[in-house]
XYZ file of C-alpha atoms in Angstrom:
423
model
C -3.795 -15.666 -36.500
C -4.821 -19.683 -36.643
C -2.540 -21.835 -35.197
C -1.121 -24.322 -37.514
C -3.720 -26.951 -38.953
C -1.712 -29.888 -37.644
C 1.332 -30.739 -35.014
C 4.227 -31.464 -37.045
C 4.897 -35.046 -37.998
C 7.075 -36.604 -40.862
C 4.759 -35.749 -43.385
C 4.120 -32.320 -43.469
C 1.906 -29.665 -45.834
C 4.920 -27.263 -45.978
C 1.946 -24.651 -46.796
C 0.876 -24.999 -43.415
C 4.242 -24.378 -42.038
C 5.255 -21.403 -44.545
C 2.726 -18.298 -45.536
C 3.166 -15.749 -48.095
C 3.692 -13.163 -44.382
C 4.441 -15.795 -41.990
C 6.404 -18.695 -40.859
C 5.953 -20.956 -37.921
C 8.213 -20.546 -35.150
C 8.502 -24.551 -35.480
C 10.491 -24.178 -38.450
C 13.351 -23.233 -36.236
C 13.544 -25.756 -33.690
C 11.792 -28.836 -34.366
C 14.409 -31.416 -35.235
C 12.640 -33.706 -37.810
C 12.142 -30.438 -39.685
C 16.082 -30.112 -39.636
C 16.533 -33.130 -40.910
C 14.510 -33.038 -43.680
C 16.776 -29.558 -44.523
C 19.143 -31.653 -44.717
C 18.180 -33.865 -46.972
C 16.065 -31.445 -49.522
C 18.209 -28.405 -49.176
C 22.054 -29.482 -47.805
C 22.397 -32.409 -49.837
C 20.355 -31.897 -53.113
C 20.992 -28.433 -53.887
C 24.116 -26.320 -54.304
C 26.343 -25.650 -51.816
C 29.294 -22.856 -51.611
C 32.428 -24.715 -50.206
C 35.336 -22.978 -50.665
C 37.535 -20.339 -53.064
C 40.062 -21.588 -56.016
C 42.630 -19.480 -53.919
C 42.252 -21.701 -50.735
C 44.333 -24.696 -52.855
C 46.562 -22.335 -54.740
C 49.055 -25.237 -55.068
C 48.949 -28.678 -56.189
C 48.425 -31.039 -53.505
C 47.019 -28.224 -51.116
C 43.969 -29.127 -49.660
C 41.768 -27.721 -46.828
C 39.003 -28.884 -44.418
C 35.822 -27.787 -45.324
C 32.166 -28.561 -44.642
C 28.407 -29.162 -46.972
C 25.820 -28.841 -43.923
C 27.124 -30.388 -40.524
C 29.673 -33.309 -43.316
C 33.246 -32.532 -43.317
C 34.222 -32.054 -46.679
C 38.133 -32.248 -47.739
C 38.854 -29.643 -50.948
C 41.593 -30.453 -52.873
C 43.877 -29.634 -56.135
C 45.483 -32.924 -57.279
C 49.006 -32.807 -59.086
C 47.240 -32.283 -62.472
C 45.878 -28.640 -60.752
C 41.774 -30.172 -60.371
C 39.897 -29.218 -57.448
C 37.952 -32.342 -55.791
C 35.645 -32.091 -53.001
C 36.256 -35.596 -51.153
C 34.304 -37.261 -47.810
C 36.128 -37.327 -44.948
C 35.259 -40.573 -44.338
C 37.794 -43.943 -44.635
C 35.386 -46.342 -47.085
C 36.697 -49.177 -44.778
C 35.539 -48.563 -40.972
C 33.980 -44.701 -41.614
C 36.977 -42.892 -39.776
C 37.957 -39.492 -40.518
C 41.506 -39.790 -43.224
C 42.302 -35.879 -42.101
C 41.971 -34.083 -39.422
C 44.285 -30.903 -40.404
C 42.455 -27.776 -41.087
C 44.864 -27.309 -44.281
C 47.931 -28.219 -45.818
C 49.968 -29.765 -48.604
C 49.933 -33.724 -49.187
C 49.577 -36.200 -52.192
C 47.639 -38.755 -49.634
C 46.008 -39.335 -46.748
C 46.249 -42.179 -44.795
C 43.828 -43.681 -41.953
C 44.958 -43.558 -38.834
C 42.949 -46.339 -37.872
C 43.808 -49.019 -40.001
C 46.362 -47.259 -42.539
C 44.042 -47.392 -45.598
C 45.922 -44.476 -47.784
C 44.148 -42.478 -50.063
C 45.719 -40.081 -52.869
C 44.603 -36.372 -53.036
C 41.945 -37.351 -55.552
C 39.906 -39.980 -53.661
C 41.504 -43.055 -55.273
C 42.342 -45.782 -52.801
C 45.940 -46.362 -52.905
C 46.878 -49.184 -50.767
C 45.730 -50.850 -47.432
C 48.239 -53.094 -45.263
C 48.668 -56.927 -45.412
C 47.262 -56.906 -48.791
C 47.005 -60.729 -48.675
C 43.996 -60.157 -46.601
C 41.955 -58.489 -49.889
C 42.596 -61.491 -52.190
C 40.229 -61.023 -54.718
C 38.872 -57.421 -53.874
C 38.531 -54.516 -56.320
C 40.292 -51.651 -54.757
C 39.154 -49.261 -57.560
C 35.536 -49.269 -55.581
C 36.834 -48.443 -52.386
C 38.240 -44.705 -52.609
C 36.822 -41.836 -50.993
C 33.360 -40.975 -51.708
C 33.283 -37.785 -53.839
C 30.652 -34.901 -53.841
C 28.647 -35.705 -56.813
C 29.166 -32.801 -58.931
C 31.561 -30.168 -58.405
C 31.746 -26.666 -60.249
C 33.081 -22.970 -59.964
C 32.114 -19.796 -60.758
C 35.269 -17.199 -60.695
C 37.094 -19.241 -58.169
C 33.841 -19.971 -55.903
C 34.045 -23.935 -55.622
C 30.575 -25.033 -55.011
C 29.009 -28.789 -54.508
C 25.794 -30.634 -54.828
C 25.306 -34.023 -53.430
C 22.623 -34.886 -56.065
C 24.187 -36.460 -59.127
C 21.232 -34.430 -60.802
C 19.277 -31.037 -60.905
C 19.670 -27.592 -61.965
C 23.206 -26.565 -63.332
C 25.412 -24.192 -61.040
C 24.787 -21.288 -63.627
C 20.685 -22.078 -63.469
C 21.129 -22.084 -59.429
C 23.158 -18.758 -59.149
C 20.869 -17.092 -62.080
C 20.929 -13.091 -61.453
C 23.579 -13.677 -58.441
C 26.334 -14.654 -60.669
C 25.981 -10.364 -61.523
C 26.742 -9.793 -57.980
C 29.540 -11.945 -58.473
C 31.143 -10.438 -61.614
C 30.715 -6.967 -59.845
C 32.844 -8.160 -56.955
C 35.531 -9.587 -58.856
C 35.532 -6.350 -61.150
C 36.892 -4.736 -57.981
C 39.768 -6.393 -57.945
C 42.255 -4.669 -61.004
C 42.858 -8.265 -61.862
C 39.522 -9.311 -61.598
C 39.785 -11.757 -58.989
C 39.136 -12.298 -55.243
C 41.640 -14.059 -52.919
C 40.603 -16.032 -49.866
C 43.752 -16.061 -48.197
C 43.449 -13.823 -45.030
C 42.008 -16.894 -42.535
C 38.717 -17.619 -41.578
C 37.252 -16.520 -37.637
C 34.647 -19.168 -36.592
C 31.533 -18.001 -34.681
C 29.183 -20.618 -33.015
C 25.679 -19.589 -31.731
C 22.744 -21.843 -30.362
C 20.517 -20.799 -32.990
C 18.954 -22.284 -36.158
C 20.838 -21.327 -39.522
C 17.650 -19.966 -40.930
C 17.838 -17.102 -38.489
C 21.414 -16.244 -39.597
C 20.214 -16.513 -43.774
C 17.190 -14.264 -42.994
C 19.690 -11.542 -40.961
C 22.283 -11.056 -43.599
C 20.102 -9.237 -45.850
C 17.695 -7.990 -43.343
C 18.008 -4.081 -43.540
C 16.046 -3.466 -40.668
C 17.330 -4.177 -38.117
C 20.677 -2.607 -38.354
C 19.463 0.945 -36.924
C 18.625 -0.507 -33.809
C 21.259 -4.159 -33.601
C 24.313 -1.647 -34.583
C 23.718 1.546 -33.498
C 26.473 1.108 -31.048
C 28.951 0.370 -33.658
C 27.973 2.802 -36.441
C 27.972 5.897 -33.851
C 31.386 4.844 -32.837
C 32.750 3.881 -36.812
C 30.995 7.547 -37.986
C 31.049 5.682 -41.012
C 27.934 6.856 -42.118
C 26.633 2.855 -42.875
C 23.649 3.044 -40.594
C 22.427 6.063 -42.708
C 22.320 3.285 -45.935
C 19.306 1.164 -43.650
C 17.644 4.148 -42.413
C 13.923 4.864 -43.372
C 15.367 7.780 -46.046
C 17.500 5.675 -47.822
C 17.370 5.138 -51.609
C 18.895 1.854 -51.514
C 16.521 -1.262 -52.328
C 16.425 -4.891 -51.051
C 15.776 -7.339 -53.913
C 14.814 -11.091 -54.214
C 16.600 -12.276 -57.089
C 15.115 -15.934 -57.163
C 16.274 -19.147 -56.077
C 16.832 -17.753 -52.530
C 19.597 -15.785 -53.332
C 18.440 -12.208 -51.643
C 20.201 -8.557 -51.555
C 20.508 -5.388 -50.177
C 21.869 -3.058 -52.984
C 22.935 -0.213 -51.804
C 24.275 1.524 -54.799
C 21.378 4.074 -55.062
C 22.887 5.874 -51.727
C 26.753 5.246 -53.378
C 25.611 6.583 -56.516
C 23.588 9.843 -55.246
C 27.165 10.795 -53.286
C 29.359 10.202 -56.160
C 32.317 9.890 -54.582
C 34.650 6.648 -55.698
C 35.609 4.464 -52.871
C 32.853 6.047 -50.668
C 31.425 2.508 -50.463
C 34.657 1.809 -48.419
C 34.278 4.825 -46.093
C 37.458 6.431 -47.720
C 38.557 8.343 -51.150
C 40.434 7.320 -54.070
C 43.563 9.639 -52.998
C 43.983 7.739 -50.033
C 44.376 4.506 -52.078
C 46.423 5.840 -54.982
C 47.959 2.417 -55.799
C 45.022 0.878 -56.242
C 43.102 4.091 -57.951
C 45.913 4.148 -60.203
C 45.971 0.035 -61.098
C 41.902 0.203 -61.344
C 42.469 2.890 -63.706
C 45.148 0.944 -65.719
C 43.177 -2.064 -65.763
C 39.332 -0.803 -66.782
C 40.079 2.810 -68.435
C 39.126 6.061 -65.916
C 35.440 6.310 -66.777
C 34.906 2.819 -65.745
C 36.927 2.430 -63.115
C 35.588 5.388 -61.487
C 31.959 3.469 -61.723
C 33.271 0.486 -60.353
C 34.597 2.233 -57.230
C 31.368 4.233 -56.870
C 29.538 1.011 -56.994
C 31.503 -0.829 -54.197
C 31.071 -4.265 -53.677
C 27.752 -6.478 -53.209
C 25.861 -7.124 -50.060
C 23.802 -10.494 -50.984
C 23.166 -13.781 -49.599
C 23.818 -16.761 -51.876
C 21.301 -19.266 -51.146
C 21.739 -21.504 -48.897
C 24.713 -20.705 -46.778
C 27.180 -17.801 -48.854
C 26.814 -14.219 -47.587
C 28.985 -11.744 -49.522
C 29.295 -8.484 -47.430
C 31.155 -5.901 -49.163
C 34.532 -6.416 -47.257
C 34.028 -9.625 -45.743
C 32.283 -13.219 -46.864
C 30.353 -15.525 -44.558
C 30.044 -19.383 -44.709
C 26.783 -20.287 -42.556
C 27.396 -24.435 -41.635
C 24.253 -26.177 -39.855
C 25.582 -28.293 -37.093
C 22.159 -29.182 -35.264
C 18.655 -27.519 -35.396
C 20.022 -25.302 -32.942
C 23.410 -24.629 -33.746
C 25.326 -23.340 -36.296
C 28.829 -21.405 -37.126
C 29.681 -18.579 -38.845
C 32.913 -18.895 -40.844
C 34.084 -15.051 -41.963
C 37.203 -13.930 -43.480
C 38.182 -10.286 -44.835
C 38.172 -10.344 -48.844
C 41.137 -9.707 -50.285
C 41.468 -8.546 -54.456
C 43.989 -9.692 -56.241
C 46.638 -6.899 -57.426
C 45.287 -4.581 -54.373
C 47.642 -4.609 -51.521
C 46.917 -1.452 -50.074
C 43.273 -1.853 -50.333
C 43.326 -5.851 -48.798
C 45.323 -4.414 -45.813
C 42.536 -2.144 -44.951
C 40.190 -4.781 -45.601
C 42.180 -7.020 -43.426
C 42.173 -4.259 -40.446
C 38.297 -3.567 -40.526
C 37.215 -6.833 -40.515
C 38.781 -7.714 -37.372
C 37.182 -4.472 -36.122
C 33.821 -4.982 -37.216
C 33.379 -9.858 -36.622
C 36.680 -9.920 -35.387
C 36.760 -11.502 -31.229
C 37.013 -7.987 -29.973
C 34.354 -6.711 -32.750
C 30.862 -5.523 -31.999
C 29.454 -6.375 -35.315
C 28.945 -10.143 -35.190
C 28.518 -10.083 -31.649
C 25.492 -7.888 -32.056
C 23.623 -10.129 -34.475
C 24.970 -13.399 -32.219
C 22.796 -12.063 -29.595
C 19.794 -11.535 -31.697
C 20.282 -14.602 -32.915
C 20.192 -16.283 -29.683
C 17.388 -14.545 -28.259
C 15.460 -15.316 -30.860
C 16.035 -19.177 -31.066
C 14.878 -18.646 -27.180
C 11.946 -16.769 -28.566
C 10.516 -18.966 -30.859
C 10.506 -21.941 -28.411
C 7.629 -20.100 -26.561
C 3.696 -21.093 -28.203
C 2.161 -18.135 -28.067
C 2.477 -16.471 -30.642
C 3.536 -19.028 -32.453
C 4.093 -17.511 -35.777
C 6.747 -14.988 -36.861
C 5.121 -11.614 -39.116
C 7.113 -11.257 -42.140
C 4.747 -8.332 -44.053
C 6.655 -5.457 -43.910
C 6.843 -3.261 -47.015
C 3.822 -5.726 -48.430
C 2.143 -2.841 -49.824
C 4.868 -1.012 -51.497
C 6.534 -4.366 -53.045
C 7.587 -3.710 -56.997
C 8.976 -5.407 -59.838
C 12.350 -3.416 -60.559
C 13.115 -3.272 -64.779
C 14.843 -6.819 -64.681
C 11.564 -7.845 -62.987
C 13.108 -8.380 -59.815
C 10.835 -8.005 -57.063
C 12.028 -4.641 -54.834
C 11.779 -2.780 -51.613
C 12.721 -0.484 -49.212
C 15.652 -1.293 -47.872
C 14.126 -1.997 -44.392
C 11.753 -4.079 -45.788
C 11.235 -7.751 -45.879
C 11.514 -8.846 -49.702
C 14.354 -10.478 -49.042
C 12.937 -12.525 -45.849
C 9.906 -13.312 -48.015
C 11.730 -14.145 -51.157
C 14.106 -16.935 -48.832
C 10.709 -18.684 -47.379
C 9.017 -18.987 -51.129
C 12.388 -20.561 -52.290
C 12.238 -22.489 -48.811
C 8.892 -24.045 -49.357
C 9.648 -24.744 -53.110
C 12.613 -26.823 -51.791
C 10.649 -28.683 -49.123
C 7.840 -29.385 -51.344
C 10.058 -30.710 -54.161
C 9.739 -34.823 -53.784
């Protein structure tokens, strides 16, 4: 393998950096290259921030995050959802410092500039001092556009670009299928979120989540103990498929395997008897023959490009905090109208990524390692070909895999480079 055609400066040919197998391991740790992540993929593209169900009330808000910014989500007394800067517009302090909570302002602790819940600058003391001044240009900077697709609140920076519908594309399918879980058709984020830091780059923790395989070998411990018959799904016999949708966004989909057992709720590791309220509302809600589909399906396992991993019980919010650091923000889904279900939910997440789980902490230490690994030279680049030469185009023209393959991985660095490329 060459080494790369030049060191890496400002001004970079991303097609020496990125290759249709292979990436350089200085994608992961050089800190100019983070940077400029930042600014092409944090802060220009779209970015999941938070659920509809996190601000359930007027005035709630909660503290959120777009890359390594704090972000401040809140409903105003009218019931719209803002995405605000936590940053006073006077001397750049932080108005809020509470992880959540219900309040019609914020106020400065520095020098008592108040805000209201929607940005606008409300007041500052000794007003004689501001003779003349325009207070309406002094509120809270606001994410530039703000949308949400079934209660998933997501921002761009970039007063312009693709839609949110355009970015999510074939995802927003994924989407609709998890919500159709829920008898009411909606997902609740309201169980609390676990934050996991590692020293590693984020990239490492996008490329894992729909990585199938490495699970075999990373979880074998866990799956032998569980019995729950997941590690069989990424095995080299399995009929499920990893798929790059586009734009980044990257799945395992394991309903071949769901499908060949038949059995509803299998997806879950259970049966429908043992959750006859929520059989029974399922059925009420979408008609038997449906219903039974649904819970044959299960729930998605895909990665929402850049930093949303939905993984059939839980989701994950991947935040950059440096080019070698990053959290993990996880929280057990919960479905609206399914209380027997969501407590189940509840209990195996903090099983599986809770602080006495194995599941998290298995991939934490990959990801570590790794961000060790790829601070050595030699090699210097990372092999992504696996599955190269069974690759397909599934009948929505979706390219497919194996499940252990690395369409996904590959699919993430095309979208990458188009990203970095973009001026």
């Amino acid at each position: 393998m060459p080494t790369a055609a030049a060191a890496p400066g400002v001004q970079r040919r991303w097609d020496e950096l990125v290759r249709p197998e292979h990436v350089h391991g200085s994608l992961y740790t050089d800190p100019a290259i983070f940077q400029a992540e930042l600014e092409k993929i944090w802060f220009r593209t779209w970015v999941y921030v938070g659920h509809e169900s996190e601000v359930p009330n007027a005035n709630d808000f909660v503290m959120k995050s777009i890359g390594p910014e704090p972000i401040i989500m809140t409903r105003d007394r009218s019931g719209q959802v803002h995405l605000l800067h936590n940053r006073c517009s006077h001397r750049g302090n932080r108005v809020c410092m509470t992880e959540r909570g219900n309040a019609r302002s914020f106020t400065c602790p520095y020098h008592g500039w108040t805000f209201s819940n929607d940005g606008a600058l409300k007041g500052w003391p000794f007003p004689s001092g501001y003779e003349g001044v325009d207070r309406s240009e002094y509120g809270l900077g606001k994410v530039a556009r703000v949308a949400s697709y079934r209660g998933f609140v997501f921002g761009s920076m970039a007063a312009e670009g693709p839609s949110l519908e355009e970015h999510l594309g074939a995802a927003m399918k994924s989407i609709d299928a998890l919500c159709d879980t829920s008898p009411e058709g909606e997902v609740e984020i309201t169980a609390g979120f676990l934050k996991h830091k590692v020293k590693a780059n984020w990239k490492f923790l996008v490329e894992n989540e729909t990585d199938g395989y490495h699970p075999s070998f990373v979880h074998a411990s866990i799956f032998e103990v569980a019995q729950s018959g997941i590690g069989e799904l990424y095995s080299a016999e399995s009929t499920a498929v990893s798929r790059d949708f586009g734009n980044g966004h990257t799945e395992n989909d394991l309903r071949p395997e769901f499908r060949k057992r038949d059995v509803p709720m299998s997806w879950f590791g259970t049966t429908a008897d043992r959750l006859p309220e929520y059989t029974a509302r399922m059925n009420a809600a979408y008609g038997e023959e449906k219903a039974r589909k649904i819970m044959i399906d299960g729930t998605p396992h895909i990665m929402i490009y850049p930093n949303l991993f939905i993984a059939e019980i839980q989701i994950f919010v991947i935040q950059p905090l440096a080019v070698n650091e990053s959290v993990q923000h996880v929280t057990a889904l919960q479905f609206k109208g399914a209380p027997d279900l969501n407590r189940r939910m509840r209990q195996q997440t903090m099983g599986s990524v809770g602080p006495a789980g194995f599941l998290l902490a298995d991939d934490a230490e990959m990801y570590e390692r790794t961000q060790m690994g790829v601070q050595m030279r030699n090699p210097e680049w990372l092999f992504l070909g696996r599955g190269k030469h069974r690759e397909r185009r599934d009948e929505d023209g979706f390219l497919i895999g194996d499940n252990t393959d690395e369409v996904p991985t590959r699919g993430i660095w095309r979208h990458y480079r188009s990203l970095m490329e973009a001026e």
